CSV table of C-alpha atoms in Angstrom, one decimal:
chain,number,residue,atom,x,y,z
A,1,UNK,CA,-5.7,-20.1,-20.3
A,2,UNK,CA,-5.8,-19.9,-24.0
A,3,UNK,CA,-9.3,-21.3,-24.1
A,4,UNK,CA,-10.5,-18.9,-21.5
A,5,UNK,CA,-9.0,-16.0,-23.5
A,6,UNK,CA,-10.9,-17.3,-26.5
A,7,UNK,CA,-14.1,-17.1,-24.5
A,8,UNK,CA,-13.2,-13.6,-23.3
A,9,UNK,CA,-12.7,-12.4,-26.9
A,10,UNK,CA,-16.1,-13.9,-27.9
A,11,UNK,CA,-17.7,-11.7,-25.2
A,12,UNK,CA,-16.7,-8.6,-27.1
A,13,UNK,CA,-19.2,-9.4,-29.9
A,14,UNK,CA,-22.1,-8.7,-27.4
A,15,UNK,CA,-20.5,-5.7,-25.7
A,16,UNK,CA,-19.8,-7.7,-22.6
A,17,UNK,CA,-16.7,-7.2,-20.5
A,18,UNK,CA,-14.2,-9.6,-22.0
A,19,UNK,CA,-13.9,-12.2,-19.3
A,20,UNK,CA,-13.7,-15.9,-20.1
A,21,UNK,CA,-13.6,-19.1,-18.1
A,22,UNK,CA,-13.2,-22.9,-18.5
A,23,UNK,CA,-13.6,-25.8,-16.1
A,24,UNK,CA,-11.2,-28.7,-16.6
A,25,UNK,CA,-11.8,-32.1,-15.1
A,26,UNK,CA,-9.1,-34.1,-13.3
A,27,UNK,CA,-7.8,-35.4,-16.6
A,28,UNK,CA,-7.6,-31.9,-18.2
A,29,UNK,CA,-10.7,-32.2,-20.4
A,30,UNK,CA,-12.9,-29.1,-20.7
A,31,UNK,CA,-16.3,-29.8,-19.2
A,32,UNK,CA,-17.5,-26.2,-18.9
A,33,UNK,CA,-17.1,-22.9,-20.7
A,34,UNK,CA,-18.3,-19.5,-20.0
A,35,UNK,CA,-17.9,-15.8,-21.0
A,36,UNK,CA,-19.5,-12.7,-19.6
A,37,UNK,CA,-23.1,-12.5,-20.9
A,38,UNK,CA,-24.7,-9.9,-18.7
A,39,UNK,CA,-25.3,-7.5,-21.6
A,40,UNK,CA,-26.3,-10.3,-24.0
A,41,UNK,CA,-28.7,-12.0,-21.6
A,42,UNK,CA,-29.8,-9.2,-19.3
A,43,UNK,CA,-28.9,-11.5,-16.4
A,44,UNK,CA,-26.8,-9.9,-13.6
A,45,UNK,CA,-25.4,-13.3,-12.6
A,46,UNK,CA,-24.2,-14.2,-16.1
A,47,UNK,CA,-20.5,-13.9,-15.2
A,48,UNK,CA,-18.1,-16.2,-17.1
A,49,UNK,CA,-17.2,-18.2,-14.0
A,50,UNK,CA,-20.9,-18.9,-13.0
A,51,UNK,CA,-21.8,-20.0,-16.5
A,52,UNK,CA,-18.7,-22.3,-16.8
A,53,UNK,CA,-19.5,-23.8,-13.4
A,54,UNK,CA,-23.1,-24.4,-14.4
A,55,UNK,CA,-22.1,-26.1,-17.6
A,56,UNK,CA,-19.5,-28.3,-15.8
A,57,UNK,CA,-22.1,-29.3,-13.2
A,58,UNK,CA,-24.5,-30.3,-16.0
A,59,UNK,CA,-21.8,-32.3,-17.7
A,60,UNK,CA,-20.9,-34.2,-14.5
A,61,UNK,CA,-24.5,-34.6,-13.4
A,62,UNK,CA,-23.8,-33.2,-10.0
A,63,UNK,CA,-23.0,-29.8,-8.3
A,64,UNK,CA,-19.8,-31.0,-6.6
A,65,UNK,CA,-16.9,-30.2,-8.9
A,66,UNK,CA,-14.2,-31.9,-6.8
A,67,UNK,CA,-11.0,-32.6,-8.7
A,68,UNK,CA,-11.7,-29.8,-11.2
A,69,UNK,CA,-9.8,-26.6,-12.0
A,70,UNK,CA,-11.4,-23.3,-12.9
A,71,UNK,CA,-9.4,-21.2,-15.3
A,72,UNK,CA,-10.5,-17.6,-15.6
A,73,UNK,CA,-9.0,-14.5,-17.3
A,74,UNK,CA,-9.8,-12.1,-14.4
A,75,UNK,CA,-9.9,-12.6,-10.7
A,76,UNK,CA,-13.4,-13.6,-9.6
A,77,UNK,CA,-15.8,-11.2,-7.8
A,78,UNK,CA,-17.5,-12.0,-4.5
A,79,UNK,CA,-20.4,-13.7,-6.2
A,80,UNK,CA,-18.2,-15.9,-8.3
A,81,UNK,CA,-15.8,-16.7,-5.4
A,82,UNK,CA,-18.8,-17.9,-3.5
A,83,UNK,CA,-19.9,-20.1,-6.4
A,84,UNK,CA,-16.4,-21.6,-6.6
A,85,UNK,CA,-16.5,-22.5,-2.9
A,86,UNK,CA,-20.1,-23.8,-3.1
A,87,UNK,CA,-19.1,-26.0,-6.0
A,88,UNK,CA,-16.1,-27.4,-4.1
A,89,UNK,CA,-13.7,-26.5,-6.9
A,90,UNK,CA,-10.2,-27.2,-5.4
A,91,UNK,CA,-8.1,-25.1,-7.9
A,92,UNK,CA,-8.4,-21.7,-9.4
A,93,UNK,CA,-6.1,-20.4,-12.1
A,94,UNK,CA,-6.4,-16.7,-12.9
A,95,UNK,CA,-4.9,-14.3,-15.3
A,96,UNK,CA,-5.3,-10.7,-14.1
A,97,UNK,CA,-5.9,-9.5,-10.6
A,98,UNK,CA,-8.9,-7.2,-10.0
A,99,UNK,CA,-7.7,-4.9,-7.1
A,100,UNK,CA,-11.1,-3.1,-6.9
A,101,UNK,CA,-13.5,-6.0,-6.5
A,102,UNK,CA,-11.5,-9.2,-6.7
A,103,UNK,CA,-12.4,-11.8,-4.0
A,104,UNK,CA,-9.7,-14.4,-4.4
A,105,UNK,CA,-6.7,-12.6,-3.0
A,106,UNK,CA,-6.8,-8.9,-3.8
A,107,UNK,CA,-9.7,-6.9,-2.3
A,108,UNK,CA,-10.9,-10.0,-0.4
A,109,UNK,CA,-9.9,-13.6,-0.1
A,110,UNK,CA,-13.1,-15.5,0.2
A,111,UNK,CA,-11.8,-18.8,-1.2
A,112,UNK,CA,-9.1,-19.1,1.4
A,113,UNK,CA,-11.0,-17.7,4.4
A,114,UNK,CA,-10.7,-20.1,7.3
A,115,UNK,CA,-14.3,-19.6,8.1
A,116,UNK,CA,-15.3,-21.3,4.9
A,117,UNK,CA,-16.1,-25.0,4.6
A,118,UNK,CA,-13.8,-25.4,1.6
A,119,UNK,CA,-10.3,-24.2,0.7
A,120,UNK,CA,-9.3,-23.3,-2.9
A,121,UNK,CA,-5.7,-23.2,-4.2
A,122,UNK,CA,-5.2,-20.1,-6.2
A,123,UNK,CA,-2.6,-19.8,-8.9
A,124,UNK,CA,-2.5,-16.2,-10.2
A,125,UNK,CA,-0.7,-14.5,-13.0
A,126,UNK,CA,-1.1,-17.0,-15.8
A,127,UNK,CA,-0.8,-15.0,-19.1
A,128,UNK,CA,-1.4,-11.9,-17.0
A,129,UNK,CA,-0.2,-9.3,-19.5
A,130,UNK,CA,-2.5,-10.7,-22.2
A,131,UNK,CA,-5.5,-10.9,-19.9
A,132,UNK,CA,-4.9,-7.3,-18.7
A,133,UNK,CA,-4.4,-6.0,-22.2
A,134,UNK,CA,-7.7,-7.4,-23.4
A,135,UNK,CA,-9.5,-5.6,-20.5
A,136,UNK,CA,-7.6,-2.4,-20.8
A,137,UNK,CA,-8.3,-2.2,-24.6
A,138,UNK,CA,-12.0,-2.8,-23.9
A,139,UNK,CA,-12.4,-0.1,-21.3
A,140,UNK,CA,-10.2,2.4,-23.3
A,141,UNK,CA,-12.5,2.0,-26.3
A,142,UNK,CA,-15.5,2.6,-24.1
A,143,UNK,CA,-14.3,5.9,-22.7
């Protein structure tokens, strides 16, 4: 989670919401990194999770990320939850819940929906207070 938090902090430099993600392979090596880059790139799909998954797929040379773990500072949205399922990521570690638009256990639970073709284990609350504080400070400064 420390590496994901480093990515989240780096997003602050471009005015993006500070969310960071890393993908670890089965041995714990980082094979993908991402931070929110919607403001920096003008791309509505440039969420931390999607960028980390893309980099991991390039590193592995395939779209299936079986055996990997995605670590992210904020609960993924619907788009990102769909990408996690599509990539066949078996484990998700998250910091802060997103009760408004989270799609991995709070507002929705797309990654564990029995209608999906893939099930994701979710481990929430890792360094939760630190992840929440980073987001709270960002949005407080914007108001």
